[in-house]
Amino acid sequence: SVEAILSTKPTRHSAFFKKNAYNWLTFCDELPPCYDGAGRAIAHTKFGEIWFPDNETRDLALLLLNGKIMFAYWCIIGDDFDVTRWMFAELPADFARLCPPQRQELLKLCAVLKRCMRENTVFKLNAGKRVGSYNLGRCRSITDRSDQIFARAFGMEHVVDEIELLYSQVIKTPTDGAADYVASEA
């Protein structure tokens, strides 16, 4: 399970997860921006923090946890809104099954995913604040590639079509942007 790769104590290799979700789950190593009414940077209040033994493990986890495999698992065990540690920690995943070429390909994809997430930052107006979020719907070409690698490594190729079907059935709005979001900023 993912629990096996999480550190029980804080380390320098942290990641953040958004504690609620709608069309995707958000895991990141850098929080999206958030501003008060005057445009000053403020802290997010809806993110939790988790730790890993090293950057490589964290980056592999970021790919898995942002993908449709994790989203499908969350849809099955979650409540369609909250995201808590146990929900992703119990995801069956054995990172030891990744061979070195798969690890290298995934680490390259993670760098691309992080850049794509930053490029797809959107803001929602909420109580006078501009709350930034990463639109993972716009990053699916990357997470779909990583999901294929994870599915092969974890012996899950036989459920990929079902995951795609579930995903297409539960997405509630288009992933290219929602009406309640304002333009992203660089």
PDB file of C-alpha atoms in Angstrom:
ATOM      1  CA  SER A   1       0.000   0.000   0.000  1.00  0.00           C
ATOM      2  CA  VAL A   2       0.996   3.648  -0.263  1.00  0.00           C
ATOM      3  CA  GLU A   3       1.239   3.604   3.541  1.00  0.00           C
ATOM      4  CA  ALA A   4       4.451   1.572   3.183  1.00  0.00           C
ATOM      5  CA  ILE A   5       6.220   4.465   1.411  1.00  0.00           C
ATOM      6  CA  LEU A   6       5.037   7.238   3.734  1.00  0.00           C
ATOM      7  CA  SER A   7       7.304   8.415   6.544  1.00  0.00           C
ATOM      8  CA  THR A   8       5.827   8.404  10.015  1.00  0.00           C
ATOM      9  CA  LYS A   9       7.816  11.536  10.962  1.00  0.00           C
ATOM     10  CA  PRO A  10       8.370  14.794   9.055  1.00  0.00           C
ATOM     11  CA  THR A  11      11.216  14.747   6.529  1.00  0.00           C
ATOM     12  CA  ARG A  12      12.595  17.236   4.010  1.00  0.00           C
ATOM     13  CA  HIS A  13      10.692  15.321   1.302  1.00  0.00           C
ATOM     14  CA  SER A  14       7.135  16.501   1.824  1.00  0.00           C
ATOM     15  CA  ALA A  15       4.051  16.662  -0.324  1.00  0.00           C
ATOM     16  CA  PHE A  16       0.675  18.287   0.174  1.00  0.00           C
ATOM     17  CA  PHE A  17      -2.799  16.979  -0.546  1.00  0.00           C
ATOM     18  CA  LYS A  18      -5.986  18.942  -0.943  1.00  0.00           C
ATOM     19  CA  LYS A  19      -8.443  17.791   1.706  1.00  0.00           C
ATOM     20  CA  ASN A  20     -11.410  17.944  -0.639  1.00  0.00           C
ATOM     21  CA  ALA A  21     -11.948  16.984  -4.244  1.00  0.00           C
ATOM     22  CA  TYR A  22     -14.436  17.078  -7.054  1.00  0.00           C
ATOM     23  CA  ASN A  23     -13.178  16.048 -10.513  1.00  0.00           C
ATOM     24  CA  TRP A  24      -9.633  15.133  -9.474  1.00  0.00           C
ATOM     25  CA  LEU A  25      -7.459  14.700  -6.419  1.00  0.00           C
ATOM     26  CA  THR A  26      -4.605  17.147  -5.899  1.00  0.00           C
ATOM     27  CA  PHE A  27      -1.189  16.114  -4.586  1.00  0.00           C
ATOM     28  CA  CYS A  28       1.743  18.506  -4.984  1.00  0.00           C
ATOM     29  CA  ASP A  29       5.176  19.319  -3.636  1.00  0.00           C
ATOM     30  CA  GLU A  30       4.495  23.048  -3.984  1.00  0.00           C
ATOM     31  CA  LEU A  31       1.221  24.611  -2.869  1.00  0.00           C
ATOM     32  CA  PRO A  32      -0.691  26.661  -5.438  1.00  0.00           C
ATOM     33  CA  PRO A  33      -0.815  30.394  -4.724  1.00  0.00           C
ATOM     34  CA  CYS A  34      -3.529  31.923  -2.575  1.00  0.00           C
ATOM     35  CA  TYR A  35      -4.186  35.669  -2.134  1.00  0.00           C
ATOM     36  CA  ASP A  36      -6.254  37.842   0.172  1.00  0.00           C
ATOM     37  CA  GLY A  37      -8.505  40.620  -1.126  1.00  0.00           C
ATOM     38  CA  ALA A  38      -5.554  43.024  -1.329  1.00  0.00           C
ATOM     39  CA  GLY A  39      -3.480  40.621  -3.419  1.00  0.00           C
ATOM     40  CA  ARG A  40      -1.133  39.575  -0.608  1.00  0.00           C
ATOM     41  CA  ALA A  41      -0.040  35.921  -0.480  1.00  0.00           C
ATOM     42  CA  ILE A  42      -1.778  33.985   2.283  1.00  0.00           C
ATOM     43  CA  ALA A  43      -1.679  30.387   3.465  1.00  0.00           C
ATOM     44  CA  HIS A  44      -4.042  27.714   2.189  1.00  0.00           C
ATOM     45  CA  THR A  45      -6.283  26.176   4.803  1.00  0.00           C
ATOM     46  CA  LYS A  46      -7.488  23.066   2.961  1.00  0.00           C
ATOM     47  CA  PHE A  47      -4.234  21.140   2.481  1.00  0.00           C
ATOM     48  CA  GLY A  48      -2.665  18.372   4.541  1.00  0.00           C
ATOM     49  CA  GLU A  49       1.009  17.401   4.517  1.00  0.00           C
ATOM     50  CA  ILE A  50       2.665  13.998   4.161  1.00  0.00           C
ATOM     51  CA  TRP A  51       6.316  12.955   4.131  1.00  0.00           C
ATOM     52  CA  PHE A  52       8.464  10.501   2.238  1.00  0.00           C
ATOM     53  CA  PRO A  53      11.919   9.009   2.807  1.00  0.00           C
ATOM     54  CA  ASP A  54      13.356  10.657  -0.332  1.00  0.00           C
ATOM     55  CA  ASN A  55      12.475  12.841  -3.325  1.00  0.00           C
ATOM     56  CA  GLU A  56      12.294   9.933  -5.765  1.00  0.00           C
ATOM     57  CA  THR A  57       9.675   8.109  -3.714  1.00  0.00           C
ATOM     58  CA  ARG A  58       7.716  11.338  -3.279  1.00  0.00           C
ATOM     59  CA  ASP A  59       7.767  12.061  -7.008  1.00  0.00           C
ATOM     60  CA  LEU A  60       6.625   8.535  -7.886  1.00  0.00           C
ATOM     61  CA  ALA A  61       3.815   8.895  -5.359  1.00  0.00           C
ATOM     62  CA  LEU A  62       2.789  12.286  -6.794  1.00  0.00           C
ATOM     63  CA  LEU A  63       2.260  10.672 -10.192  1.00  0.00           C
ATOM     64  CA  LEU A  64       0.262   7.750  -8.816  1.00  0.00           C
ATOM     65  CA  LEU A  65      -1.846   9.819  -6.458  1.00  0.00           C
ATOM     66  CA  ASN A  66      -2.732  12.448  -9.088  1.00  0.00           C
ATOM     67  CA  GLY A  67      -3.786   9.833 -11.636  1.00  0.00           C
ATOM     68  CA  LYS A  68      -7.027   8.104 -12.495  1.00  0.00           C
ATOM     69  CA  ILE A  69      -6.051   4.919 -10.634  1.00  0.00           C
ATOM     70  CA  MET A  70      -6.113   6.812  -7.342  1.00  0.00           C
ATOM     71  CA  PHE A  71      -9.174   8.804  -8.381  1.00  0.00           C
ATOM     72  CA  ALA A  72     -11.083   5.588  -9.124  1.00  0.00           C
ATOM     73  CA  TYR A  73     -10.025   4.105  -5.780  1.00  0.00           C
ATOM     74  CA  TRP A  74     -11.162   7.268  -3.999  1.00  0.00           C
ATOM     75  CA  CYS A  75     -14.523   7.140  -5.820  1.00  0.00           C
ATOM     76  CA  ILE A  76     -15.020   3.603  -4.525  1.00  0.00           C
ATOM     77  CA  ILE A  77     -13.991   4.149  -0.890  1.00  0.00           C
ATOM     78  CA  GLY A  78     -14.582   7.882  -0.377  1.00  0.00           C
ATOM     79  CA  ASP A  79     -17.564  10.160   0.035  1.00  0.00           C
ATOM     80  CA  ASP A  80     -17.173  12.181  -3.188  1.00  0.00           C
ATOM     81  CA  PHE A  81     -15.789  15.194  -1.319  1.00  0.00           C
ATOM     82  CA  ASP A  82     -13.335  14.597   1.536  1.00  0.00           C
ATOM     83  CA  VAL A  83      -9.774  13.379   1.067  1.00  0.00           C
ATOM     84  CA  THR A  84      -8.095  11.996   4.168  1.00  0.00           C
ATOM     85  CA  ARG A  85      -4.795  10.198   4.666  1.00  0.00           C
ATOM     86  CA  TRP A  86      -6.303   6.734   5.052  1.00  0.00           C
ATOM     87  CA  MET A  87      -8.083   7.071   1.703  1.00  0.00           C
ATOM     88  CA  PHE A  88      -4.835   7.247  -0.249  1.00  0.00           C
ATOM     89  CA  ALA A  89      -2.569   5.442   2.233  1.00  0.00           C
ATOM     90  CA  GLU A  90      -4.584   2.244   1.784  1.00  0.00           C
ATOM     91  CA  LEU A  91      -4.299   2.285  -2.028  1.00  0.00           C
ATOM     92  CA  PRO A  92      -2.689  -1.063  -2.904  1.00  0.00           C
ATOM     93  CA  ALA A  93       0.618  -0.157  -4.550  1.00  0.00           C
ATOM     94  CA  ASP A  94       3.991  -1.873  -4.349  1.00  0.00           C
ATOM     95  CA  PHE A  95       6.642   0.529  -5.604  1.00  0.00           C
ATOM     96  CA  ALA A  96       9.245  -2.257  -5.362  1.00  0.00           C
ATOM     97  CA  ARG A  97       7.590  -3.787  -8.455  1.00  0.00           C
ATOM     98  CA  LEU A  98       8.746  -0.844 -10.597  1.00  0.00           C
ATOM     99  CA  CYS A  99      11.802  -1.836 -12.612  1.00  0.00           C
ATOM    100  CA  PRO A 100      14.618   0.741 -13.106  1.00  0.00           C
ATOM    101  CA  PRO A 101      13.516   1.766 -16.641  1.00  0.00           C
ATOM    102  CA  GLN A 102       9.937   2.301 -15.402  1.00  0.00           C
ATOM    103  CA  ARG A 103      11.213   4.392 -12.483  1.00  0.00           C
ATOM    104  CA  GLN A 104      13.299   6.553 -14.802  1.00  0.00           C
ATOM    105  CA  GLU A 105      10.408   7.097 -17.200  1.00  0.00           C
ATOM    106  CA  LEU A 106       8.081   7.958 -14.307  1.00  0.00           C
ATOM    107  CA  LEU A 107      10.556  10.426 -12.800  1.00  0.00           C
ATOM    108  CA  LYS A 108      10.819  12.212 -16.154  1.00  0.00           C
ATOM    109  CA  LEU A 109       7.020  12.314 -16.346  1.00  0.00           C
ATOM    110  CA  CYS A 110       6.837  13.754 -12.834  1.00  0.00           C
ATOM    111  CA  ALA A 111       8.994  16.715 -13.847  1.00  0.00           C
ATOM    112  CA  VAL A 112       6.626  17.308 -16.784  1.00  0.00           C
ATOM    113  CA  LEU A 113       3.581  16.932 -14.511  1.00  0.00           C
ATOM    114  CA  LYS A 114       4.883  19.499 -12.014  1.00  0.00           C
ATOM    115  CA  ARG A 115       5.465  22.013 -14.803  1.00  0.00           C
ATOM    116  CA  CYS A 116       2.036  21.293 -16.311  1.00  0.00           C
ATOM    117  CA  MET A 117       0.364  21.764 -12.931  1.00  0.00           C
ATOM    118  CA  ARG A 118       2.005  25.162 -12.435  1.00  0.00           C
ATOM    119  CA  GLU A 119       0.987  26.170 -15.980  1.00  0.00           C
ATOM    120  CA  ASN A 120      -2.600  25.163 -15.201  1.00  0.00           C
ATOM    121  CA  THR A 121      -3.115  27.070 -11.991  1.00  0.00           C
ATOM    122  CA  VAL A 122      -6.621  28.457 -11.776  1.00  0.00           C
ATOM    123  CA  PHE A 123      -8.188  30.687  -9.154  1.00  0.00           C
ATOM    124  CA  LYS A 124     -11.556  30.547  -7.494  1.00  0.00           C
ATOM    125  CA  LEU A 125     -13.005  33.570  -5.743  1.00  0.00           C
ATOM    126  CA  ASN A 126     -13.969  32.562  -2.219  1.00  0.00           C
ATOM    127  CA  ALA A 127     -14.943  35.006   0.538  1.00  0.00           C
ATOM    128  CA  GLY A 128     -12.860  37.776  -1.015  1.00  0.00           C
ATOM    129  CA  LYS A 129      -9.824  35.530  -1.456  1.00  0.00           C
ATOM    130  CA  ARG A 130      -8.346  34.248  -4.712  1.00  0.00           C
ATOM    131  CA  VAL A 131      -7.692  30.593  -3.948  1.00  0.00           C
ATOM    132  CA  GLY A 132      -5.327  28.876  -6.373  1.00  0.00           C
ATOM    133  CA  SER A 133      -5.764  25.302  -7.481  1.00  0.00           C
ATOM    134  CA  TYR A 134      -4.074  23.040 -10.001  1.00  0.00           C
ATOM    135  CA  ASN A 135      -6.420  21.931 -12.778  1.00  0.00           C
ATOM    136  CA  LEU A 136      -5.381  18.277 -13.018  1.00  0.00           C
ATOM    137  CA  GLY A 137      -7.967  17.766 -15.744  1.00  0.00           C
ATOM    138  CA  ARG A 138      -5.583  19.635 -18.021  1.00  0.00           C
ATOM    139  CA  CYS A 139      -2.708  17.325 -17.004  1.00  0.00           C
ATOM    140  CA  ARG A 140      -4.385  14.031 -17.923  1.00  0.00           C
ATOM    141  CA  SER A 141      -2.144  13.347 -20.926  1.00  0.00           C
ATOM    142  CA  ILE A 142       0.733  13.027 -18.449  1.00  0.00           C
ATOM    143  CA  THR A 143      -1.037  11.122 -15.668  1.00  0.00           C
ATOM    144  CA  ASP A 144      -2.615   8.767 -18.213  1.00  0.00           C
ATOM    145  CA  ARG A 145       0.899   7.809 -19.359  1.00  0.00           C
ATOM    146  CA  SER A 146       2.063   7.253 -15.788  1.00  0.00           C
ATOM    147  CA  ASP A 147      -1.112   5.269 -14.969  1.00  0.00           C
ATOM    148  CA  GLN A 148      -0.265   2.915 -17.847  1.00  0.00           C
ATOM    149  CA  ILE A 149       3.196   2.295 -16.376  1.00  0.00           C
ATOM    150  CA  PHE A 150       1.826   1.761 -12.871  1.00  0.00           C
ATOM    151  CA  ALA A 151      -0.897  -0.569 -14.186  1.00  0.00           C
ATOM    152  CA  ARG A 152       1.720  -2.749 -15.914  1.00  0.00           C
ATOM    153  CA  ALA A 153       4.014  -2.785 -12.881  1.00  0.00           C
ATOM    154  CA  PHE A 154       1.215  -3.550 -10.416  1.00  0.00           C
ATOM    155  CA  GLY A 155      -0.509  -6.170 -12.610  1.00  0.00           C
ATOM    156  CA  MET A 156      -3.599  -4.004 -13.101  1.00  0.00           C
ATOM    157  CA  GLU A 157      -3.762  -3.880 -16.903  1.00  0.00           C
ATOM    158  CA  HIS A 158      -7.055  -5.801 -16.805  1.00  0.00           C
ATOM    159  CA  VAL A 159      -8.864  -2.938 -14.990  1.00  0.00           C
ATOM    160  CA  VAL A 160      -7.621   0.036 -17.019  1.00  0.00           C
ATOM    161  CA  ASP A 161     -10.721   0.095 -19.248  1.00  0.00           C
ATOM    162  CA  GLU A 162     -12.990  -0.005 -16.193  1.00  0.00           C
ATOM    163  CA  ILE A 163     -11.055   2.876 -14.600  1.00  0.00           C
ATOM    164  CA  GLU A 164     -11.490   4.924 -17.788  1.00  0.00           C
ATOM    165  CA  LEU A 165     -15.207   4.118 -17.861  1.00  0.00           C
ATOM    166  CA  LEU A 166     -15.664   5.090 -14.216  1.00  0.00           C
ATOM    167  CA  TYR A 167     -13.742   8.312 -14.762  1.00  0.00           C
ATOM    168  CA  SER A 168     -15.864   9.277 -17.773  1.00  0.00           C
ATOM    169  CA  GLN A 169     -19.052   8.565 -15.832  1.00  0.00           C
ATOM    170  CA  VAL A 170     -18.245  10.532 -12.675  1.00  0.00           C
ATOM    171  CA  ILE A 171     -16.652  13.705 -14.038  1.00  0.00           C
ATOM    172  CA  LYS A 172     -19.251  16.382 -13.442  1.00  0.00           C
ATOM    173  CA  THR A 173     -17.871  19.293 -15.465  1.00  0.00           C
ATOM    174  CA  PRO A 174     -15.557  19.711 -18.447  1.00  0.00           C
ATOM    175  CA  THR A 175     -11.880  19.492 -17.496  1.00  0.00           C
ATOM    176  CA  ASP A 176     -10.800  22.381 -19.712  1.00  0.00           C
ATOM    177  CA  GLY A 177     -11.962  24.950 -17.158  1.00  0.00           C
ATOM    178  CA  ALA A 178     -15.020  25.714 -15.102  1.00  0.00           C
ATOM    179  CA  ALA A 179     -17.164  28.828 -15.133  1.00  0.00           C
ATOM    180  CA  ASP A 180     -16.420  29.658 -11.492  1.00  0.00           C
ATOM    181  CA  TYR A 181     -12.665  29.892 -12.071  1.00  0.00           C
ATOM    182  CA  VAL A 182     -10.858  33.006 -13.205  1.00  0.00           C
ATOM    183  CA  ALA A 183      -7.887  33.148 -15.526  1.00  0.00           C
ATOM    184  CA  SER A 184      -4.665  31.606 -14.313  1.00  0.00           C
ATOM    185  CA  GLU A 185      -1.582  33.658 -13.561  1.00  0.00           C
ATOM    186  CA  ALA A 186       2.022  32.786 -14.301  1.00  0.00           C
TER     187      ALA A 186
END
